[in-house]
Each structure stands twice: as C-alpha cells, then as structure tokens.
Amino acid sequence: MSLFGIGTMIYVALLLINAMAILSEDRFLARIGWVSASRQIRDVNTGFQQTYDHTNAYGTVQGEAGMKARLIDLISAVRTLMRIPLIVINTVVILYELAWG
Amino acid sequence: MSQFNSHSPPPLRHPVPTHPAYIPEPPSTPASPQGYQRFSSSPGPGQPQQQQSYPSHVPAYTSPFQHSQPPIPPQYQTGMNMHHMQPQTQQQHPLPPQQNAHMSGPDYAAWGFDGATAQLGMQLGQSAVAAGQEYVQRNFGTIIPSYHIKHYFNVSNSYVIKKLRLLLFPWMHKTYFRRPRAQGEWLPPRNDINSPDLYIPVMAVFTYILLTTLNSGINSKFSPLVLGESASRSTAVLLLDFCFVRLGCYILNIQGSSQVMDLIAYGGYKFVGVIFTLAAGFLGVKGPLWTMVFLYAFAGYAFFLLRSLRAVILPDPASVPATHATATVTQAQRRRRIIFLLLEALMQILYMGWLVRI
C-alpha cells in the first residue's frame, strides 16, 4: 500500500542533489553553455563593474535567460554549498544501507 | 500551609536554606528549658519569614534525601544536635543564629561536600539549565517563529465553518486577496476568511490518518503500521507539494511574501477534499459516482488553489507598491507564471488521487 513514504522521498531528494552536485562545470556545463554568467563575463574582462552589464543583459532578454540563469545559479549554489554535507550524508546512508538495507 | 504557599520563595532560593534541623522543632521545644524562647521566636519580626520558609522547604529537602538514602538517621541526629545548640545561641541574638543554621546546612556534609560548594554547584547547574533553555528558544525560535505559528492558529468557529464551505464550494467566492492589517502584516484568520490558517490542515491531516486506519479496520486489515504509513504518506505529499511550489517560485524569480507557512497551509487544504471523498466512500458511494465525487473535490480544490496562489504568484499590480523594479512583470513572465500555476493546480489530481487510494 505504501509504495512511497517519506523515506523514499528523502532518498529521491538525496539522489537528485547528488546528481546536481556531480555535474562538472568545466567538462559538461560549459560545453552546453550553462556556466554562470558572472564567471563568463569575468573571463572576458576581469573587472568589478560587471554587475551592471549583467543585469542589463538580463533585463533585455528576461524571459528564457531569466529562468536559465536561475537554474544555473541553483546548480552552482548546490555544487558549492552542499559538497561537504553531501559527503557526510552519503556516508551515513551507505552505512545504514549496508547494515539494515 | 496555604499562606505559606502563597508566600513561597522564588525557585532560586530553594537550594540555599535546606535545613533539616528545623523539622523536629515542635516536639523539642517543650522539652527545652526556655519556654519563652519559643514564644518570642514565633511572633518576632524576623522570625515569621523563617517560619514561613521552613514548611515550604520540607519537600525540597526530603525529596533528594529520599533519593540518596531512604532512612535518614545520620543527619537527623546532626539536626537534633544543631537544634540543641540553637536555643542557647538564640539567647543573645535571635536572628543571626537562625540564618547561620540556615546557611550552613549540615545535610550537605552527609552528601560529602560542604554547604558552600553545594550551593555554588546548584546555582551553577540552575544557571546552566536556564542558559540552555534560552539558547534552545532563541535558536529554534528563529527556525520556527512561535509568534507566526500562533498567528496561524488564531481561528474561530465561524471562520472554520466558512472556510470549510469555501473549500468545498469555492465557485461563488468573489475575491481571494487577503486584507492587510498594517504595513507588512495580515489580518489573522479569525477576521479574514482568505487568510491561510494551519488549524484546518493540521486537523485534516489527523482526520485523514484516522480515516485510513478506520478503513483498514473495517476491512479487518488493521495493524499499527497503517498509522505510520498514512502519516508518512501525507507528510510526503505535503513536502513534495511545498518543494514544487518553492522551486517554481525560485526558478520563476517570484519575490513576494510567499512565506513557508502560507504554502504549507495552502497545500494542507487538499486534505479537506480528500476527506470529503473518503467520507463519500464510507457512505456507500461506489463506482462512477465515487469518481464524480472525487473529481468534484479535485476541481474545487484546484479552483481554490488557483485563486489563492494567484495572490502569491501573480501579485496584482495595483496592490503591489511599485517600489521594487522586480514587481513589474513582463508579459512573457506573466504567461510563464500562469502556466506554472495551472501546472501546480493540475498536479493536485496526482496528490489527491494518491491520497484517496487507501
């Protein structure tokens, strides 16, 4: 009856976050153009006043680019922020599965 | 005793005057040669406080000792000795020896350390516990703000009835915008029917869990696992719904007053429709008629959700103050948000269909 409880949901969320964290920025995301815009611009001319151009570029396009930029930001945030916690959580889950799974 | 209780000292004073020597006083005073001592000690100006503090100390004193050693001969004897010392010293100064006897508790010696150390330790312990409680309250208070939670439970009977009617028959309701009380504050649910509350979702979730258990009991398949399974399922649905809306709000760059509790409350209202369908099933509605009931419940909830989340996702340009540049929503963005809203409303049929399939 219960094919999908809260435990399954936690597993699914963990696997999804793992999948997001595993994406390599240099090898995969840059190839399909999913690099965060700040990094792209920083490559062109390394400066601080990039933010204005950045928002202007977004203000003009705004639609698809907005969503895409949000997604890219989300992925990079997950990759940056969740790296250390994911190691711990994955270890705990693996040990649990080894013992009682 | 009642007057003693009314004048009972604050809890910080408890460890200080723990004094077992005071207990055997009534039997011993007649034996003491100074009869006037007893008489003068009770109505004196300084004495009533001591007298008052003594009975209220008795439970505080006896309980730890019953823990440590149920028969208490040693300190009882020391107490008697202390007491026999007491009247002689009281002849010169009535008050200071009393305090002295209070301060230097011989009972701590029975525990293995002197009174000052014990008092220091107990005060340290109490302050540590108080600091810990304050720490917990401060840190978890930021995660789950208690004031906001209380705001969501501020309901009345008429509000609950009206809201349930609105949830089941949302077709005739005109406006779904909440009314602000002040700048940045909303009216509580008691005064505003469009305000989301948490009372109905919480009760609905519990009712749903009990109904699934009742169903399995009717089919004589009851086991305590059913409770946990349905609770886990309803929690999973709530979390999934909330995460979906939150992710959509993030990707679509929707900045609004979409608070966590609001979204959870809106998601929790789906249990009302689910319970409606389950009740119809219990009443013997079967087959296509039951499907019709389910579809009606879904349609009602989806309509309600569309109208309610519209205030969150598509803020009215007139109502939103034009201070933020992000408040201006372009046409493409607006279309995308409407699509997201429709998708969210249509996804409810999955959640509800999963919930009613018990």
Coordinates of N, CA and C in Angstrom, one line a residue, chain B residues 207-317:
Chain B
T207 N -7.3 13.8 10.7 CA -8.5 13.1 10.4 C -8.3 12.1 9.3
Y208 N -7.4 12.5 8.3 CA -7.1 11.6 7.2 C -6.4 10.3 7.7
I209 N -5.5 10.5 8.6 CA -4.8 9.3 9.1 C -5.7 8.4 9.9
L210 N -6.6 9.0 10.7 CA -7.6 8.2 11.4 C -8.6 7.5 10.4
L211 N -8.9 8.2 9.4 CA -9.9 7.6 8.4 C -9.2 6.4 7.7
T212 N -8.0 6.6 7.3 CA -7.4 5.4 6.6 C -7.3 4.2 7.6
T213 N -7.0 4.5 8.8 CA -6.9 3.4 9.8 C -8.3 2.8 10.0
L214 N -9.3 3.7 10.0 CA -10.7 3.1 10.1 C -11.0 2.3 9.0
N215 N -10.6 2.7 7.8 CA -10.9 1.9 6.6 C -10.2 0.5 6.7
S216 N -9.0 0.5 7.1 CA -8.3 -0.8 7.2 C -8.9 -1.6 8.3
G217 N -9.5 -0.9 9.3 CA -10.1 -1.7 10.4 C -11.4 -2.3 9.9
I218 N -12.2 -1.5 9.1 CA -13.4 -2.1 8.6 C -13.2 -3.3 7.7
N219 N -12.1 -3.2 6.9 CA -11.7 -4.3 6.1 C -11.0 -5.4 6.8
S220 N -10.9 -5.2 8.2 CA -10.2 -6.2 9.1 C -8.8 -6.5 8.6
K221 N -8.1 -5.4 8.3 CA -6.7 -5.5 7.9 C -5.9 -4.6 8.8
F222 N -6.4 -4.3 10.0 CA -5.8 -3.2 10.8 C -4.5 -3.8 11.3
S223 N -3.5 -2.9 11.3 CA -2.2 -3.2 12.0 C -1.7 -1.8 12.4
P224 N -1.0 -1.7 13.4 CA -0.5 -0.3 13.8 C 0.4 0.3 12.8
L225 N 0.9 -0.5 11.8 CA 1.7 0.1 10.8 C 1.0 1.0 9.9
V226 N -0.4 0.8 9.8 CA -1.2 1.6 8.9 C -1.1 3.1 9.3
L227 N -1.1 3.3 10.6 CA -1.0 4.7 11.1 C 0.3 5.4 10.6
G228 N 1.4 4.7 10.8 CA 2.6 5.3 10.3 C 2.7 5.4 8.8
E229 N 2.2 4.4 8.1 CA 2.2 4.5 6.7 C 1.4 5.7 6.2
S230 N 0.2 5.9 6.7 CA -0.6 7.0 6.1 C 0.0 8.4 6.6
A231 N 0.6 8.4 7.8 CA 1.2 9.6 8.3 C 2.4 10.0 7.4
S232 N 3.2 9.0 7.1 CA 4.3 9.2 6.2 C 3.9 9.6 4.8
R233 N 2.8 9.0 4.3 CA 2.4 9.4 3.0 C 1.9 10.8 3.0
S234 N 1.1 11.2 4.0 CA 0.6 12.6 4.0 C 1.7 13.6 4.1
T235 N 2.7 13.3 5.0 CA 3.8 14.2 5.1 C 4.6 14.3 3.8
A236 N 4.7 13.1 3.1 CA 5.5 13.2 1.9 C 4.7 14.0 0.8
V237 N 3.4 13.9 0.8 CA 2.6 14.7 -0.1 C 2.8 16.2 0.2
L238 N 2.7 16.5 1.5 CA 2.9 17.9 1.8 C 4.2 18.5 1.4
L239 N 5.3 17.7 1.7 CA 6.6 18.1 1.4 C 6.8 18.3 0.0
L240 N 6.3 17.3 -0.8 CA 6.5 17.3 -2.2 C 5.8 18.6 -2.8
D241 N 4.6 18.8 -2.4 CA 3.9 19.9 -2.9 C 4.6 21.2 -2.6
F242 N 5.1 21.3 -1.3 CA 5.7 22.5 -0.9 C 7.0 22.7 -1.7
C243 N 7.8 21.7 -1.9 CA 9.0 21.8 -2.6 C 8.8 22.2 -4.0
F244 N 7.7 21.7 -4.6 CA 7.5 22.0 -6.0 C 7.1 23.5 -6.1
V245 N 6.3 24.0 -5.3 CA 5.9 25.4 -5.3 C 7.1 26.3 -5.1
R246 N 7.9 25.8 -4.1 CA 9.1 26.7 -3.7 C 10.1 26.7 -4.9
L247 N 10.3 25.6 -5.5 CA 11.3 25.5 -6.6 C 10.7 26.3 -7.8
G248 N 9.5 26.2 -8.0 CA 8.9 27.0 -9.1 C 9.0 28.5 -8.8
C249 N 8.8 28.9 -7.6 CA 8.9 30.3 -7.2 C 10.4 30.7 -7.4
Y250 N 11.3 29.9 -7.1 CA 12.7 30.2 -7.2 C 13.1 30.4 -8.7
I251 N 12.7 29.4 -9.5 CA 13.1 29.5 -10.9 C 12.4 30.6 -11.6
L252 N 11.2 30.9 -11.3 CA 10.5 31.9 -12.0 C 10.8 33.3 -11.4
N253 N 11.6 33.3 -10.4 CA 12.1 34.6 -9.8 C 10.9 35.3 -9.2
I254 N 10.1 34.6 -8.5 CA 8.9 35.3 -7.8 C 9.3 35.7 -6.5
Q255 N 9.4 37.0 -6.3 CA 9.7 37.5 -5.0 C 8.4 38.1 -4.4
G256 N 8.0 37.5 -3.4 CA 6.8 38.0 -2.8 C 6.8 37.7 -1.3
S257 N 5.7 37.8 -0.7 CA 5.5 37.5 0.7 C 5.1 36.0 0.8
S258 N 5.6 35.2 -0.1 CA 5.2 33.8 0.0 C 6.0 33.1 1.1
Q259 N 5.4 33.1 2.3 CA 6.0 32.5 3.4 C 5.9 31.0 3.4
V260 N 6.7 30.4 4.2 CA 6.8 28.9 4.2 C 5.4 28.4 4.7
M261 N 5.0 29.0 5.8 CA 3.8 28.5 6.4 C 2.5 28.7 5.5
D262 N 2.6 29.8 4.8 CA 1.4 30.0 3.8 C 1.3 28.9 2.8
L263 N 2.5 28.5 2.3 CA 2.5 27.5 1.2 C 2.1 26.2 1.8
I264 N 2.6 25.9 3.1 CA 2.2 24.6 3.7 C 0.7 24.6 4.0
A265 N 0.2 25.7 4.4 CA -1.3 25.8 4.7 C -2.1 25.6 3.4
Y266 N -1.7 26.3 2.4 CA -2.4 26.1 1.1 C -2.3 24.6 0.6
G267 N -1.2 24.0 0.8 CA -1.1 22.6 0.4 C -1.9 21.7 1.3
G268 N -2.0 22.1 2.6 CA -2.7 21.2 3.5 C -4.2 21.2 3.3
Y269 N -4.7 22.2 2.6 CA -6.2 22.3 2.4 C -6.7 21.1 1.5
K270 N -5.7 20.5 0.8 CA -6.2 19.4 -0.1 C -6.8 18.3 0.7
F271 N -6.4 18.2 2.0 CA -6.9 17.0 2.8 C -8.4 17.2 3.0
V272 N -8.9 18.4 3.0 CA -10.3 18.5 3.2 C -11.1 17.8 2.0
G273 N -10.6 18.1 0.8 CA -11.3 17.4 -0.3 C -11.1 15.9 -0.3
V274 N -9.9 15.5 0.2 CA -9.7 14.0 0.3 C -10.6 13.4 1.3
I275 N -10.8 14.1 2.4 CA -11.6 13.6 3.5 C -13.1 13.5 3.0
F276 N -13.5 14.5 2.2 CA -14.8 14.5 1.6 C -15.0 13.3 0.7
T277 N -14.0 13.0 -0.1 CA -14.1 11.8 -1.0 C -14.2 10.6 -0.1
L278 N -13.3 10.5 0.9 CA -13.3 9.3 1.7 C -14.6 9.1 2.4
A279 N -15.2 10.2 2.9 CA -16.5 10.1 3.6 C -17.5 9.6 2.7
A280 N -17.5 10.1 1.4 CA -18.4 9.6 0.4 C -18.3 8.1 0.2
G281 N -17.0 7.6 0.2 CA -16.8 6.2 0.0 C -17.3 5.4 1.2
F282 N -17.2 6.0 2.4 CA -17.7 5.3 3.6 C -19.2 5.2 3.6
L283 N -19.8 6.2 3.0 CA -21.3 6.3 2.9 C -21.8 5.3 1.9
G284 N -21.0 4.6 1.2 CA -21.5 3.6 0.2 C -21.5 4.1 -1.2
V285 N -21.0 5.3 -1.5 CA -20.9 5.7 -2.9 C -19.8 4.9 -3.6
K286 N -20.2 4.3 -4.7 CA -19.3 3.4 -5.4 C -19.3 3.7 -6.9
G287 N -18.3 3.2 -7.5 CA -18.2 3.2 -9.0 C -18.1 4.6 -9.6
P288 N -18.8 4.9 -10.7 CA -18.6 6.1 -11.3 C -19.1 7.3 -10.5
L289 N -20.0 7.1 -9.6 CA -20.5 8.2 -8.8 C -19.3 8.6 -7.8
W290 N -18.6 7.6 -7.3 CA -17.5 8.0 -6.4 C -16.4 8.7 -7.2
T291 N -16.2 8.3 -8.5 CA -15.3 9.1 -9.3 C -15.7 10.5 -9.5
M292 N -17.0 10.6 -9.7 CA -17.5 12.0 -9.8 C -17.3 12.8 -8.6
V293 N -17.5 12.2 -7.4 CA -17.3 12.9 -6.2 C -15.8 13.3 -6.1
F294 N -14.9 12.4 -6.4 CA -13.5 12.7 -6.4 C -13.1 13.8 -7.3
L295 N -13.7 13.7 -8.5 CA -13.4 14.8 -9.5 C -13.9 16.1 -9.0
Y296 N -15.0 16.1 -8.4 CA -15.6 17.4 -7.9 C -14.7 18.0 -6.8
A297 N -14.2 17.1 -5.9 CA -13.4 17.5 -4.8 C -12.1 18.1 -5.4
F298 N -11.5 17.4 -6.4 CA -10.3 17.9 -7.0 C -10.5 19.2 -7.7
A299 N -11.6 19.3 -8.4 CA -11.9 20.6 -9.1 C -12.1 21.7 -8.2
G300 N -12.8 21.5 -7.1 CA -13.0 22.5 -6.1 C -11.7 23.0 -5.5
Y301 N -10.9 22.0 -5.1 CA -9.6 22.4 -4.5 C -8.7 23.1 -5.5
A302 N -8.7 22.6 -6.7 CA -7.8 23.2 -7.7 C -8.2 24.6 -8.0
F303 N -9.5 24.8 -8.0 CA -10.0 26.2 -8.2 C -9.6 27.1 -7.1
F304 N -9.8 26.6 -5.9 CA -9.4 27.3 -4.7 C -7.9 27.7 -4.7
L305 N -7.1 26.7 -5.1 CA -5.7 26.9 -5.1 C -5.3 27.9 -6.2
L306 N -5.9 27.8 -7.3 CA -5.6 28.7 -8.4 C -5.9 30.2 -7.9
R307 N -7.0 30.3 -7.3 CA -7.4 31.7 -6.9 C -6.5 32.2 -5.8
S308 N -6.1 31.2 -4.9 CA -5.4 31.6 -3.7 C -3.9 31.9 -4.0
L309 N -3.3 31.0 -4.8 CA -1.9 31.1 -5.1 C -1.7 32.3 -6.1
R310 N -2.8 32.6 -6.8 CA -2.7 33.7 -7.7 C -2.2 35.0 -7.0
A311 N -2.7 35.1 -5.8 CA -2.3 36.3 -5.0 C -0.8 36.2 -4.6
V312 N -0.3 35.0 -4.6 CA 1.1 34.9 -4.2 C 2.0 35.0 -5.5
I313 N 1.6 34.3 -6.5 CA 2.4 34.2 -7.7 C 2.3 35.3 -8.6
L314 N 1.0 35.8 -8.8 CA 0.8 36.9 -9.7 C 0.2 38.0 -8.9
P315 N 1.1 38.8 -8.2 CA 0.6 39.9 -7.4 C -0.1 40.9 -8.3
D316 N -1.2 41.5 -7.8 CA -1.9 42.5 -8.5 C -1.1 43.7 -8.6
P317 N -0.9 44.2 -9.8 CA 0.0 45.4 -10.0 C -0.5 46.6 -9.2

